[in-house]
Every structure is written in structure tokens, then in C-alpha cells.
mmCIF file of C-alpha atoms in Angstrom:
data_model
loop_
_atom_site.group_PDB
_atom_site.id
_atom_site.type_symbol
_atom_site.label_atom_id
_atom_site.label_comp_id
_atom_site.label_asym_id
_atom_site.label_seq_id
_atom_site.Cartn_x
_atom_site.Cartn_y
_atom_site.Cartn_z
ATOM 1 C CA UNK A 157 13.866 3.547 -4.908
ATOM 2 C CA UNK A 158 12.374 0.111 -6.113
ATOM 3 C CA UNK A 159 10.330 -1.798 -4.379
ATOM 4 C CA UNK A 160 11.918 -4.272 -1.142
ATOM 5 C CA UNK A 161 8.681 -6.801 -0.281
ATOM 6 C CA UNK A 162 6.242 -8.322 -2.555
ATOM 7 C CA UNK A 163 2.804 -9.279 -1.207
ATOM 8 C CA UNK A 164 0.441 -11.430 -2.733
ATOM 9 C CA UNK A 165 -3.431 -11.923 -2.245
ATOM 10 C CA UNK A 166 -5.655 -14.682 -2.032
ATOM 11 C CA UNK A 167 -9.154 -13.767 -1.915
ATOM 12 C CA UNK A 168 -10.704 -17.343 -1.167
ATOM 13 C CA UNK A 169 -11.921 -18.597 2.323
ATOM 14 C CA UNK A 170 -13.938 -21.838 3.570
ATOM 15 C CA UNK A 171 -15.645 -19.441 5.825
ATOM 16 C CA UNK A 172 -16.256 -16.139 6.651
ATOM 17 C CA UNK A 173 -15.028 -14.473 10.148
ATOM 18 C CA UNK A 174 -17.844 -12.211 11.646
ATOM 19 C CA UNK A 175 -14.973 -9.177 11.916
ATOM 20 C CA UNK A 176 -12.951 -9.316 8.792
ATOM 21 C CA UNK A 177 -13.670 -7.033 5.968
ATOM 22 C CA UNK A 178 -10.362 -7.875 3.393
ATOM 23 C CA UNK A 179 -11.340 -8.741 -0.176
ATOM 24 C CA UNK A 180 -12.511 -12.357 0.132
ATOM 25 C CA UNK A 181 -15.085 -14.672 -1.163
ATOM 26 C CA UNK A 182 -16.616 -18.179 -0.184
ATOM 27 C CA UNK A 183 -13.702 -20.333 -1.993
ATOM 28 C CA UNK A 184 -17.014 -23.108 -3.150
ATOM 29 C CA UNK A 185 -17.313 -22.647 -6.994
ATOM 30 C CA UNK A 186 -14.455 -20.281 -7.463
ATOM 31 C CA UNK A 187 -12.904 -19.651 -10.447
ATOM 32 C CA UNK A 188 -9.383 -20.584 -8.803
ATOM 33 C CA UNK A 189 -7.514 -21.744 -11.795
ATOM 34 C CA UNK A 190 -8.085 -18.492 -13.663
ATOM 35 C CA UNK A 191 -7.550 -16.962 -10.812
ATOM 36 C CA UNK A 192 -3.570 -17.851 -10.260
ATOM 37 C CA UNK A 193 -3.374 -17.515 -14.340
ATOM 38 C CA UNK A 194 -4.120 -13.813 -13.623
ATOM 39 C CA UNK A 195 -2.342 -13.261 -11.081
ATOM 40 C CA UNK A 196 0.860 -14.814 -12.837
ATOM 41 C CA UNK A 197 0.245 -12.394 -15.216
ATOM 42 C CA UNK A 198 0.077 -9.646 -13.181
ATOM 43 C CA UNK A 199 3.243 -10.335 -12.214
ATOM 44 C CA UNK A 200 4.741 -11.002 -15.622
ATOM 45 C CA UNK A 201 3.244 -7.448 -16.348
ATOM 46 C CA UNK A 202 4.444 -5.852 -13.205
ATOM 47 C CA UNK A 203 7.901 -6.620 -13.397
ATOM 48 C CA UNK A 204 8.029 -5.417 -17.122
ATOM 49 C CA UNK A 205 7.068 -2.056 -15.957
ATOM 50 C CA UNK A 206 8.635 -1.656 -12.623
ATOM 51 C CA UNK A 207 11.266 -3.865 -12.252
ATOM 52 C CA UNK A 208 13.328 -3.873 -8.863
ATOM 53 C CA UNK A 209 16.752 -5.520 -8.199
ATOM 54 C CA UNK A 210 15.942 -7.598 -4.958
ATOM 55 C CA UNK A 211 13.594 -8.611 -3.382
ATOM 56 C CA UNK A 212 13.841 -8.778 0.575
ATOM 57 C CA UNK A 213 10.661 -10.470 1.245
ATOM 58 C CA UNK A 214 7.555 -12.302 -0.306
ATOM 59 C CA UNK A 215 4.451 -12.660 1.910
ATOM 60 C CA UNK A 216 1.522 -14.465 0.806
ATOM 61 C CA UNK A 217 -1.884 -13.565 2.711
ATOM 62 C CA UNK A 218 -5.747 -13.436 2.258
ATOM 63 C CA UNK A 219 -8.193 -14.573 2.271
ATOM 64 C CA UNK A 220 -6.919 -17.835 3.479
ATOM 65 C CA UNK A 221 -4.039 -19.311 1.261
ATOM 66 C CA UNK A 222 -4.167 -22.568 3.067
ATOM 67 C CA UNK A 223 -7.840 -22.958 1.517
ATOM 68 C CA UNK A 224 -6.411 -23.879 -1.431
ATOM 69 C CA UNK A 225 -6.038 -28.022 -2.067
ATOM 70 C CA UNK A 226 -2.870 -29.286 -2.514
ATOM 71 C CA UNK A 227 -2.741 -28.615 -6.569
ATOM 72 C CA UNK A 228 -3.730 -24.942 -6.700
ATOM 73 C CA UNK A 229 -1.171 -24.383 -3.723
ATOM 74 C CA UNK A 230 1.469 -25.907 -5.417
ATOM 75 C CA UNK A 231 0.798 -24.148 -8.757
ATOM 76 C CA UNK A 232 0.950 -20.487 -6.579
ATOM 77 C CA UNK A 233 4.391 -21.709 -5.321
ATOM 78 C CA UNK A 234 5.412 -22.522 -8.700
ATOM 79 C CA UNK A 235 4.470 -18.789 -9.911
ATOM 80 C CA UNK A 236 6.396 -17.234 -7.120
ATOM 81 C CA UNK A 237 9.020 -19.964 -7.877
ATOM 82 C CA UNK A 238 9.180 -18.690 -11.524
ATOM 83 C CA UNK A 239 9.012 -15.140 -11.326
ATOM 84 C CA UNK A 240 9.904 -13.669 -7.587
ATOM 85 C CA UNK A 241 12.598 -15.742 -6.310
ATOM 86 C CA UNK A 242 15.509 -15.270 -8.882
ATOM 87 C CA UNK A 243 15.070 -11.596 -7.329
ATOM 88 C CA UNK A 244 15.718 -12.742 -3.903
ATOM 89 C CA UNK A 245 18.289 -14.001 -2.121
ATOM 90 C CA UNK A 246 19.457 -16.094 0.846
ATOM 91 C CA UNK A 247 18.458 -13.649 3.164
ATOM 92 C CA UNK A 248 14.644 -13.975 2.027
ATOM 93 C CA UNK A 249 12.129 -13.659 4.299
ATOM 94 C CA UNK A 250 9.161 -15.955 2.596
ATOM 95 C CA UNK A 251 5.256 -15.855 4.641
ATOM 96 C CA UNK A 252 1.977 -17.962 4.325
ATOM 97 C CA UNK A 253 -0.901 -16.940 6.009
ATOM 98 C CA UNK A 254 -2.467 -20.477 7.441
ATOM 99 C CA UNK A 255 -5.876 -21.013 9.221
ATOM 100 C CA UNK A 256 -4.682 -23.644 12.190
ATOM 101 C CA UNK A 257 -7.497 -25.989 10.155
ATOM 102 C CA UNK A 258 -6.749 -25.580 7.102
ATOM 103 C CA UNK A 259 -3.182 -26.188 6.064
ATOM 104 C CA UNK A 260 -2.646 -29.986 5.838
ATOM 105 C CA UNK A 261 1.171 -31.529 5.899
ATOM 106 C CA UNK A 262 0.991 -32.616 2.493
ATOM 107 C CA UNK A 263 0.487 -28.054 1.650
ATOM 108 C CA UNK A 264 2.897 -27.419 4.618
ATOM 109 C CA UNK A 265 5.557 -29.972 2.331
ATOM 110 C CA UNK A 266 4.636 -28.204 -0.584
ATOM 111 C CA UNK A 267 5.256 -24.339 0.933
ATOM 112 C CA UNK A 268 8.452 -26.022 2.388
ATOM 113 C CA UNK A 269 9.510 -26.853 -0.547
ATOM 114 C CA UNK A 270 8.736 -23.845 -2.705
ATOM 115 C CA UNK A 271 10.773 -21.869 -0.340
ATOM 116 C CA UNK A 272 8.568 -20.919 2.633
ATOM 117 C CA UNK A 273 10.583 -19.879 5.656
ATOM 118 C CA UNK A 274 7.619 -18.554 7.791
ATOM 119 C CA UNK A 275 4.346 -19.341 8.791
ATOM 120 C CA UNK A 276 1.751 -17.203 10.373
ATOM 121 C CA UNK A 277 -1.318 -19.061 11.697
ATOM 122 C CA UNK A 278 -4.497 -16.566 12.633
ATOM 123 C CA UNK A 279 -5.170 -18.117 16.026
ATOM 124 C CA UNK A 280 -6.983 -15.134 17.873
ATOM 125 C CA UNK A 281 -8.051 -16.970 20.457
ATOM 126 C CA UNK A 282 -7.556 -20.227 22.575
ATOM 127 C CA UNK A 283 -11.065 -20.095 24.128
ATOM 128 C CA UNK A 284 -13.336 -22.395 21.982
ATOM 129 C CA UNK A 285 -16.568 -20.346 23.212
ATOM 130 C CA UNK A 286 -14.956 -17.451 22.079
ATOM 131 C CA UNK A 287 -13.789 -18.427 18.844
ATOM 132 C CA UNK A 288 -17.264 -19.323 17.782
ATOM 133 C CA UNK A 289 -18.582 -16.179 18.760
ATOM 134 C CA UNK A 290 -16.157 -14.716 16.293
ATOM 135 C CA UNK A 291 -16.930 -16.673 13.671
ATOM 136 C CA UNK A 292 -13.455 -19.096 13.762
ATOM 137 C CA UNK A 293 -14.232 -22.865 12.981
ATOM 138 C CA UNK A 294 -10.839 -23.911 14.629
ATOM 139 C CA UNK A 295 -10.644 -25.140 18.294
ATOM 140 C CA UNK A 296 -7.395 -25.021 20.700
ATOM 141 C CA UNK A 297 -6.750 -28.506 20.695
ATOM 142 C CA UNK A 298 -5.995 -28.131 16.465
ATOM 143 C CA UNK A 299 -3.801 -25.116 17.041
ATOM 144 C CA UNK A 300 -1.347 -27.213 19.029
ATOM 145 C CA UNK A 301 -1.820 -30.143 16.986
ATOM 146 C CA UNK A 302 -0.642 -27.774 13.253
ATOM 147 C CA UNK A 303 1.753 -26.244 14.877
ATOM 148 C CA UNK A 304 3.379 -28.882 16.412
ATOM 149 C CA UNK A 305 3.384 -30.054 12.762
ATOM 150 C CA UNK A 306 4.656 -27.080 10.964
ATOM 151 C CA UNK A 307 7.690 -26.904 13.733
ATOM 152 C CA UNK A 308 8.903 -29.794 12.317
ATOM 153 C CA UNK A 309 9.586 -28.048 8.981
ATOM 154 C CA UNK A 310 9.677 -24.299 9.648
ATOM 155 C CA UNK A 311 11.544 -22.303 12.754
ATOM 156 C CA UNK A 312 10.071 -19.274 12.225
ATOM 157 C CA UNK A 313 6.217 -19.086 13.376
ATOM 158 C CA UNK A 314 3.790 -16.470 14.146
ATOM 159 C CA UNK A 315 0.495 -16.407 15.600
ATOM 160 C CA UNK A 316 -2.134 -13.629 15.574
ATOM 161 C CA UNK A 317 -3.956 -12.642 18.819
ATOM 162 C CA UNK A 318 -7.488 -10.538 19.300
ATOM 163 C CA UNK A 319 -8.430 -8.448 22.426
ATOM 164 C CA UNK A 320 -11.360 -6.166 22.988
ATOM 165 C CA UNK A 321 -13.558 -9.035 21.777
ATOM 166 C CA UNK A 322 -17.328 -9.789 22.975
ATOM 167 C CA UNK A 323 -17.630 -10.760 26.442
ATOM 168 C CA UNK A 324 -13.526 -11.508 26.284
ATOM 169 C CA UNK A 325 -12.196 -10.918 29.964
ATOM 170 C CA UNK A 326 -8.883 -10.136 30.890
ATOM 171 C CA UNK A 327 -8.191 -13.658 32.562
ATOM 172 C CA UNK A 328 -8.795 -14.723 29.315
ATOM 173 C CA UNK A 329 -6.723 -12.193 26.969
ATOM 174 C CA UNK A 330 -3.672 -13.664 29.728
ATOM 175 C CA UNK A 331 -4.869 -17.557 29.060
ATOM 176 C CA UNK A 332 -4.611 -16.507 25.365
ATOM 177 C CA UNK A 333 -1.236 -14.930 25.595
ATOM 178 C CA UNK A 334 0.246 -17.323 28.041
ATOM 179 C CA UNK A 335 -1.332 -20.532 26.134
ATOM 180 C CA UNK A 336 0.590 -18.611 22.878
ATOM 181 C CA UNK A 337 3.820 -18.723 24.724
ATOM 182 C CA UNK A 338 4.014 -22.813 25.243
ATOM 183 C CA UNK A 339 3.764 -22.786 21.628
ATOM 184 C CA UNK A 340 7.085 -23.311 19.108
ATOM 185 C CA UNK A 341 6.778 -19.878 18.157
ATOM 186 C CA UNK A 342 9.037 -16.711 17.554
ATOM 187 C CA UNK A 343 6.254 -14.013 16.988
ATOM 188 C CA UNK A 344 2.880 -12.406 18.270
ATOM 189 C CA UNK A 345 0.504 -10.195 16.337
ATOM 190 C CA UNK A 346 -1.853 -8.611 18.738
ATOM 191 C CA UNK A 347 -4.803 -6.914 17.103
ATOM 192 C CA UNK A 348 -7.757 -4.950 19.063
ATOM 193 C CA UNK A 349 -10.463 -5.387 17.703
ATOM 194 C CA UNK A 350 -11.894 -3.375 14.900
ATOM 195 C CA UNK A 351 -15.561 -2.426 13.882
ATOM 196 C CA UNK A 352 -14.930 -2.252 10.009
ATOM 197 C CA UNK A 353 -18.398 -1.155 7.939
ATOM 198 C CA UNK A 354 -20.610 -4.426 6.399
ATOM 199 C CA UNK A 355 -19.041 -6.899 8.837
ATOM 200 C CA UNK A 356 -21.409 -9.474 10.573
ATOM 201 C CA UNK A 357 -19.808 -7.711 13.926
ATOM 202 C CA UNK A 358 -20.455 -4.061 12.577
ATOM 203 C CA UNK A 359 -24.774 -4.738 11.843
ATOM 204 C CA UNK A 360 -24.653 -6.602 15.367
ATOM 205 C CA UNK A 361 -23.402 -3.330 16.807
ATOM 206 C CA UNK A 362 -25.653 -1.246 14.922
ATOM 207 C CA UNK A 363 -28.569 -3.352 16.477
ATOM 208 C CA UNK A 364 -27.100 -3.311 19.760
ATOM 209 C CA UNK A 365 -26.114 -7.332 20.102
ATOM 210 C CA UNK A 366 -22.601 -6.811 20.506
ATOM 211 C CA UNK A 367 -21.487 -6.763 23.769
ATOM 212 C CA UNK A 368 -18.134 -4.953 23.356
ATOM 213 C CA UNK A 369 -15.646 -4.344 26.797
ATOM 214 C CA UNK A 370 -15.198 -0.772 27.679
ATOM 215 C CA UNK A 371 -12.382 1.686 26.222
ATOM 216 C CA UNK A 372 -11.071 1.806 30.025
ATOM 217 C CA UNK A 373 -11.150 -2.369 29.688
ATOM 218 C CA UNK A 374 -9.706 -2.454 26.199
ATOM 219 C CA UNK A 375 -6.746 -0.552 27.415
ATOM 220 C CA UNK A 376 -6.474 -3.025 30.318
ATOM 221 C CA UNK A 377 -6.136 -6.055 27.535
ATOM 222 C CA UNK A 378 -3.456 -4.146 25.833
ATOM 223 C CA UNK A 379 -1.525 -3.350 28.864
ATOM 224 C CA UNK A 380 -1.821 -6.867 30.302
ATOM 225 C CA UNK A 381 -1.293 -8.672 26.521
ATOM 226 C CA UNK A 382 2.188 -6.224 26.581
ATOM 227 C CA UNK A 383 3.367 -7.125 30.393
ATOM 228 C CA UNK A 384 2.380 -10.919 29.449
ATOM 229 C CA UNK A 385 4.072 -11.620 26.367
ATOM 230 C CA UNK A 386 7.132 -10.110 27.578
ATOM 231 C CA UNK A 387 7.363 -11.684 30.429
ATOM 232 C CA UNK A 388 7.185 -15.204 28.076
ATOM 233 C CA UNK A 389 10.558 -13.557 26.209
ATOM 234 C CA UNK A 390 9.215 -12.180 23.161
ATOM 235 C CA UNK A 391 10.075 -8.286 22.908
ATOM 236 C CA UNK A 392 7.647 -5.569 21.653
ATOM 237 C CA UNK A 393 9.011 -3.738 18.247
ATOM 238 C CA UNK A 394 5.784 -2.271 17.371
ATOM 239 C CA UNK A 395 2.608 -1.195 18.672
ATOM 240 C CA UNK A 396 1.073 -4.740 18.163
ATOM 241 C CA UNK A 397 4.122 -6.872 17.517
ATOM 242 C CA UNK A 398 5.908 -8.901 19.190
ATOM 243 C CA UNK A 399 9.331 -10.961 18.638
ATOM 244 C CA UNK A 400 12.298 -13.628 19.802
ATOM 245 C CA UNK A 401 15.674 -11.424 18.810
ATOM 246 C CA UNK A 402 16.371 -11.766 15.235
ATOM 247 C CA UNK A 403 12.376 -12.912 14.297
ATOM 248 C CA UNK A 404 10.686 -9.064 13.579
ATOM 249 C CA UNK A 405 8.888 -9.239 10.757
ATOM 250 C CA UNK A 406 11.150 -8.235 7.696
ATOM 251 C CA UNK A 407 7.881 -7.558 5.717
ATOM 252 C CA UNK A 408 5.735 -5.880 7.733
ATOM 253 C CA UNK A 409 8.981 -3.312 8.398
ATOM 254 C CA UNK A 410 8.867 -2.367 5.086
ATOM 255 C CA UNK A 411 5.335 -0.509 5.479
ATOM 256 C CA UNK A 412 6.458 0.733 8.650
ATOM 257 C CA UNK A 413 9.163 2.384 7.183
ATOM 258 C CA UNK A 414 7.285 3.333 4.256
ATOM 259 C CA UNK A 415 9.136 2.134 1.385
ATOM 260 C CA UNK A 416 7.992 0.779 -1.493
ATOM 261 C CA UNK A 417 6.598 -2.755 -2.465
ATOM 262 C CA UNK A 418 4.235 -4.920 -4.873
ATOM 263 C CA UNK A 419 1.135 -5.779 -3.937
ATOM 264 C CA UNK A 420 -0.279 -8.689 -6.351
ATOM 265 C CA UNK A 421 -3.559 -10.011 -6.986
ATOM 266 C CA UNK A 422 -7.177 -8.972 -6.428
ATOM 267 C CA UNK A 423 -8.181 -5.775 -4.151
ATOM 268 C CA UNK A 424 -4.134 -5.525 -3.436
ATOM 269 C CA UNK A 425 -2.007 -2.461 -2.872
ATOM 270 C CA UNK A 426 1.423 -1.489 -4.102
ATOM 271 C CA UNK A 427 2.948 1.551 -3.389
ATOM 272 C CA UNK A 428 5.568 1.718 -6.303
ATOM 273 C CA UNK A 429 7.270 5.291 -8.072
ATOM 274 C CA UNK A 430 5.837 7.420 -5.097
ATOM 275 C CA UNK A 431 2.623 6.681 -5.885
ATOM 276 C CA UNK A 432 -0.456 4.085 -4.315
ATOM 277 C CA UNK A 433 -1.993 1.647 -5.726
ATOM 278 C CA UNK A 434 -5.479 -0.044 -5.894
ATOM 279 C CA UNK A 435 -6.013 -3.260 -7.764
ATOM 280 C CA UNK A 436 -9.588 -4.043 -9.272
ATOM 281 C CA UNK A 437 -11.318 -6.016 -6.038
ATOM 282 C CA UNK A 438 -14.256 -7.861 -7.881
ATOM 283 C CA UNK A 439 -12.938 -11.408 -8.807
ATOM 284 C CA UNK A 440 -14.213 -11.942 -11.976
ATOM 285 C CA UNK A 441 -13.055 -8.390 -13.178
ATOM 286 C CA UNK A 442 -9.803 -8.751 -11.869
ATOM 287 C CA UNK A 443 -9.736 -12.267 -14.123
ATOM 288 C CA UNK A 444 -10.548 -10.624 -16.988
ATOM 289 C CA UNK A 445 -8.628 -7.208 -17.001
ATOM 290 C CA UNK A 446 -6.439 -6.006 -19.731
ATOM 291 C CA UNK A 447 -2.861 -4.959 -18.613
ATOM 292 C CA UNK A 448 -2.645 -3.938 -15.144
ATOM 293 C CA UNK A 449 -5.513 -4.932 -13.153
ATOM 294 C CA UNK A 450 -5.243 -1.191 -11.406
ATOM 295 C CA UNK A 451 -8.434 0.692 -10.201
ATOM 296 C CA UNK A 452 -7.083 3.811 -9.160
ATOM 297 C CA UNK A 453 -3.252 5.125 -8.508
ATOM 298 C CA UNK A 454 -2.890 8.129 -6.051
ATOM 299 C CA UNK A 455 0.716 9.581 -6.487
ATOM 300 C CA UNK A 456 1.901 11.036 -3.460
ATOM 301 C CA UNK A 457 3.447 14.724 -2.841
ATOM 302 C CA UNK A 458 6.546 15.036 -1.147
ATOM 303 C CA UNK A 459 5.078 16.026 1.768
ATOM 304 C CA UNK A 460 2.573 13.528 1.693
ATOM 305 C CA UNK A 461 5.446 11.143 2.065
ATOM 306 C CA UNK A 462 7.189 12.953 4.666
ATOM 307 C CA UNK A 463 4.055 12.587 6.947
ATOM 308 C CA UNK A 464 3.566 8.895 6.564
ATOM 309 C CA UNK A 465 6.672 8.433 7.573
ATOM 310 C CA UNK A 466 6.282 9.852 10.762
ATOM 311 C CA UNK A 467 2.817 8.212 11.629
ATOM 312 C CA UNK A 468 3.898 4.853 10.037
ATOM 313 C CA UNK A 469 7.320 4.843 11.360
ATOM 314 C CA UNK A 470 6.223 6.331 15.012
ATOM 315 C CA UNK A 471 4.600 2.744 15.156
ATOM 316 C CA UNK A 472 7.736 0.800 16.077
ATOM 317 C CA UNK A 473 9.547 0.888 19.097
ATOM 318 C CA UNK A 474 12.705 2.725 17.825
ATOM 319 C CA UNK A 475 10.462 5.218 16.188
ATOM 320 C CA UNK A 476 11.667 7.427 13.348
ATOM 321 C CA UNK A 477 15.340 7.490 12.477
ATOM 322 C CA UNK A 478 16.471 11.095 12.312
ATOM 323 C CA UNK A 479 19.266 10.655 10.286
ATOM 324 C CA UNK A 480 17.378 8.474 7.509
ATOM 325 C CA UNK A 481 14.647 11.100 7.383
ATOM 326 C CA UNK A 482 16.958 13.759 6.358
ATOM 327 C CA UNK A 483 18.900 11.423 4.129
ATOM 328 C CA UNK A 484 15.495 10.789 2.094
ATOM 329 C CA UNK A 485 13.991 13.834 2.356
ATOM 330 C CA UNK A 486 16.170 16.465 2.310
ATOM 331 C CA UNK A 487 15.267 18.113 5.246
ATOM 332 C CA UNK A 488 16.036 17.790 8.461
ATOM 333 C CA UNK A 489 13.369 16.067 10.817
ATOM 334 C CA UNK A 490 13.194 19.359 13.571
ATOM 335 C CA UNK A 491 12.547 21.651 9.874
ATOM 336 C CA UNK A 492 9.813 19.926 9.015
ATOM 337 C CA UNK A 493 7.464 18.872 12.176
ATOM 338 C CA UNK A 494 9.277 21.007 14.833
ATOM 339 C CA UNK A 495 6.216 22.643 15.723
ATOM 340 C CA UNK A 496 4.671 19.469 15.830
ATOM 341 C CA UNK A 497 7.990 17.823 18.131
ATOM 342 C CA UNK A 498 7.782 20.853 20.461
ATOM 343 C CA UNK A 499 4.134 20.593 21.225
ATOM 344 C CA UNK A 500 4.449 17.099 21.727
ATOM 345 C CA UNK A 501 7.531 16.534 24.131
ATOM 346 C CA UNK A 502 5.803 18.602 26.451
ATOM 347 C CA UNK A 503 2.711 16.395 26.832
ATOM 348 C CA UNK A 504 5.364 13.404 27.379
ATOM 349 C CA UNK A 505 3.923 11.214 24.302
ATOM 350 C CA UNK A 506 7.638 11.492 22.368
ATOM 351 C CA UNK A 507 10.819 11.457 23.340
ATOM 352 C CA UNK A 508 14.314 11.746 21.624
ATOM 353 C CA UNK A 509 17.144 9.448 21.510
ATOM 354 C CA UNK A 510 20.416 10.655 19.647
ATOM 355 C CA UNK A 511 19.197 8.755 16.667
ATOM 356 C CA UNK A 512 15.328 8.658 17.142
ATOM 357 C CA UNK A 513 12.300 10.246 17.440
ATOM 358 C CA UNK A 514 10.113 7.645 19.132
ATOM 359 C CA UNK A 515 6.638 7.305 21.171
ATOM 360 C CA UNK A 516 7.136 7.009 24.634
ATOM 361 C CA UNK A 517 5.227 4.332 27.187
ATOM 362 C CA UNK A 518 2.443 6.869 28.002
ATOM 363 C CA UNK A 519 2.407 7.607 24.039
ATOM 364 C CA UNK A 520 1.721 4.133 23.116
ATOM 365 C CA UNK A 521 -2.026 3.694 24.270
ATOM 366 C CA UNK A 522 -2.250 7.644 22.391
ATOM 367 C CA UNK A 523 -0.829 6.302 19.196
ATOM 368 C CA UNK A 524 -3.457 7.538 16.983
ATOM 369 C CA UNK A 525 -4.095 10.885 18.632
ATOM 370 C CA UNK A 526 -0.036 11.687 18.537
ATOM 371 C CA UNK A 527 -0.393 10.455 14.324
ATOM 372 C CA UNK A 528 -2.805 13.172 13.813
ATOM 373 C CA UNK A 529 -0.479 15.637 14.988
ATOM 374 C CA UNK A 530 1.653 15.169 11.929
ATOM 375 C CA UNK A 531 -0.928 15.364 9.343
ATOM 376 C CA UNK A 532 -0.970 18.897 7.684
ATOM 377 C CA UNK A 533 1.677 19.995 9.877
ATOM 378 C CA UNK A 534 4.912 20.225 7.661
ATOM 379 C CA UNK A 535 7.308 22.692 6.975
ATOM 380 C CA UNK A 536 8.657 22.937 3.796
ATOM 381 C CA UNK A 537 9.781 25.952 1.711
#
């Protein structure tokens, strides 16, 4: 097994949302330059040691890519023009995370160019109160305006959406979803929102100034976000993901169905040769690293494996192919979580199909608890 996707990081940002807790720093006297130069090495050095023989799909994220200028974007696509794309083929599935204020058509021409083939903008939110409370500098009126611009040169867009935020109400989690839908898009990410350590939002809770909706609430959101989007034609394929036929994300599938990948550039992970991957996180190390720019590598057990793919592939909509799991694992599916199939059936959170093993509605909202169930739990002689 070689690795399918490629991802690539891009620490910088113009500014810094109040909940997000990736590796990023203030782009404002960045070493940028040396930055790519590393990371094209990286590559260079990757693909030495663990080449593949196609690549499916290539996404870019951060950070903010679109904080680049115009030069420094156009040097990235020249990298992944160089070194990723004679793996690929026409079938390519090619991402740039965007900021709805900070990708100008000048960078949109340039991605276009290099090969780009789908755009994901982090919109969150369409209510302007509520994007400053989060920390966004973008307003609704520029979300329509960029991506009425980058449908005239890409036909596959995506949008990210946040519920569960401060104060957010459900009439406007459905004005969020049903302002998304008017939009040329193909794809919704719907995120709840997460209280990740040494984030502005995290010391606000810890000092009580974070007025958060309830868990009953929360649920609400996620019901009403599911019913919504729907509704507007876009199916769900995964617990927060939504899609026109045809427009799932190719990337994101490959974690889902835990194969194996590159992850590039600083605070990245790959998951190549059975085992994880950390790259060095701290900019100026990660510059200046000799050979791989690794941290730490955690090589996975067999059944290590064979649990992440249940709780990873339990997150789509089809669920866990029976057939494939046996096929890659050499045992069959009821051998090695059986236990854990029987005592869950009951409690109506799975359910079979002849070809899958699959959360059912009232397992969805349980996710997490039904994940655990697999975790220590196999089988194997």
C-alpha cells in the first residue's frame, strides 16, 4: 500500500480565529520564502524514500494558503507543479483552502492555472455579529462577492459551516445553511464547535465568558443543519459532510477509509508504511531540519489498524465495507469486533446492510460513544 492523497500545510494567517488551534503563525515578518524552499525539499526527500505510483488527490490547507501574495502562491503551485502532478492523473482531485477575503482573482488565476479543481472557502457563518465574535474578519456580503468570482473558474466549491457557537440560535444555524445553499456550491462542511486547549475561546471558557448553547441545543443545530441542507439537494456522506452526487470529497475519503497519504510541511501528518507521522511544528526548526523534518513516527500494530478502521470508517454514511475489511485484514469483520457488533445492534446505533456495517440515524448524534466501543475490543488469534 502507497500512499493515495497528498496534503500540504501552510502555517501563515493574516489573523488569528479565537477557536482554531492548527499550527499557524501571524504571516507579518515570516520567513515565507524559506519556508516553500523547505517544504520543496521535503518533498524531494519524501518521494525518494517512499515513493507511490499515483496520486488521487492533492489538498493544500492551513493556516490560510490564500494569505500568501500572488508570488509566493505561484511559487507553491510551481512546487506541486514540479514534483506531485506527474503522479496524478486526469482524475485528480486538486484543493485550496481560501479565506472568502483573502484570495484575490489574480491567486484564484494562478491556482487555476497550476491545476486547482476545487476550492474550499471557511465561511462558518453568514451573520456578521457572529463572525466577529469568532474572530473572522470576513462579512457576508464578501462571501458572495469571491465566490461568485471563483465560479467563474472552478465548478467544484465547498464551504465550511460552524454550529454550537456563542449565543448562535437555531434560526440562525438555518439562515447559515439556507444562505449556503443560494451559493454556486457542490459541498458543506459542518463543524460543531470545539473547545481545543490555548485557544482565545478555551481561556474565555475557563473564566466563564463564553456563553456556549446547551448539549440538548447543540444537538438541535445538528439535526436542523442535516434536515436543512438536504432539503437544498446536497446529500449527507459523513457525519459532517455534505455533497451534490459525484462532489464527496476524494481527499478527505482517504482518512476515512484509513489509507495511507503524505502530509507535507510544518506540524503535518502522514501516515505512510503502517506507521504515523509527526512533522517538526516550530517554523524556524522545520526551515532548518536535516533530512526529514519528522518529530516522532508511531508505527501502528495490526490491530491498531483494524480499529481505526472501524471508528474512522463508521464516520461515513455507508459505514465499513465488510468485504474490504476482510480483504485487508485477513479476518473477517464478525471475528474481530463481534462482541463489539452484537452488543451494539441491540442498542439500535448499527445496523447491517449485505455489504456494510454502518451507524444508524439514532447512532449518528452517538458517534463518539459507539467509536469507543471498538477500541481494545479485537479479536485476533
Amino acid at each position: 500500500m502507497t500512499p493515495r492523497a497528498a496534503y500540504v500545510h501552510i502555517p501563515f494567517c493574516e489573523h488569528i480565529c479565537y477557536y482554531c488551534d492548527f499550527n499557524k503563525v501571524f504571516l507579518k515578518n515570516q520567513p515565507v520564502a524559506e519556508y516553500l524552499d523547505a517544504l520543496e525539499r521535503e518533498i524531494e526527500l519524501t518521494l525518494q524514500q517512499y515513493p507511490t505510483d499515483r496520486l488521487e488527490t492533492i489538498f493544500i490547507g492551513g493556516g490560510t494558503p490564500t494569505a500568501l501574495n500572488e508570488q509566493q502562491m505561484q511559487r507553491l503551485m510551481d512546487i506541486i507543479s514540479k514534483h506531485l502532478l506527474p503522479l496524478t492523473d486526469e482524475t485528480l482531485e486538486y484543493t485550496v483552502e481560501s479565506n472568502p477575503d483573502g484570495v484575490s482573482p489574480e491567486k484564484l488565476d494562478i491556482m487555476k492555472a497550476g491545476g486547482v479543481n476545487r476550492v474550499s472557502f471557511g465561511v462558518q457563518s453568514f451573520d456578521d455579529g457572529l463572525l466577529e465574535r469568532i474572530g473572522r474578519t470576513h462579512r457576508e456580503a464578501k462571501v458572495a462577492e469571491t465566490l461568485d468570482e471563483a465560479a467563474k473558474r472552478f465548478d467544484n466549491i465547498s464551504v465550511d459551516l460552524m454550529f454550537g457557537l456563542p449565543n448562535q440560535t437555531l434560526e440562525q444555524v438555518k439562515y447559515d445553511v439556507e444562505r449556503a445553499l443560494r451559493l454556486p456550491i457542490t459541498h458543506i462542511s459542518s463543524y460543531s464547535l470545539i473547545l481545543e486547549p490555548h485557544t482565545v475561546f478555551a481561556i474565555q471558557e475557563r473564566k466563564g465568558k463564553l456563553p456556549l448553547p446547551t448539549q440538548d441545543l447543540e444537538a438541535e443545530m445538528y439535526r436542523l443543519m442535516i434536515e436543512t441542507i438536504e432539503a437544498g439537494g446536497l446529500k449527507q456522506y459523513e457525519i459532517s459532510n455534505f455533497s451534490l452526487p459525484g462532489k464527496e470529497s476524494r481527499h478527505n475519503r482517504v482518512y476515512w477509509e484509513n489509507d495511507e497519504y503524505y502530509g507535507f510541511g510544518a506540524g503535518s501528518h502522514s501516515y505512510i508504511n503502517q506507521t504515523r507521522r509527526a512533522n517538526i511544528a516550530p517554523i524556524p526548526h522545520y526551515i532548518k531540519a536535516e533530512g526529514l523534518p519528522v518529530r516522532n513516527e508511531t508505527p501502528l500494530t495490526r490491530v491498531e489498524r483494524m480499529e481505526e478502521e472501524m471508528f474512522l470508517g463508521l464516520r461515513m454514511k455507508q459505514g465499513v465495507s465488510i468485504e474490504h475489511f476482510e480483504q485487508k485484514y485477513g479476518i473477517a469483520l464478525d471475528a474481530a469486533f463481534g462482541k463489539t457488533i452484537t452488543k451494539l445492534l441491540p442498542r439500535g446505533l448499527v445496523e447491517r446492510t449485505d455489504t456494510h456495517l454502518r451507524l444508524t440515524e439514532a447512532g449518528v448524534p452517538l458517534a463518539n460513544e459507539v467509536f469507543a466501543e471498538f477500541i481494545g475490543e479485537a479479536e485476533v488469534e
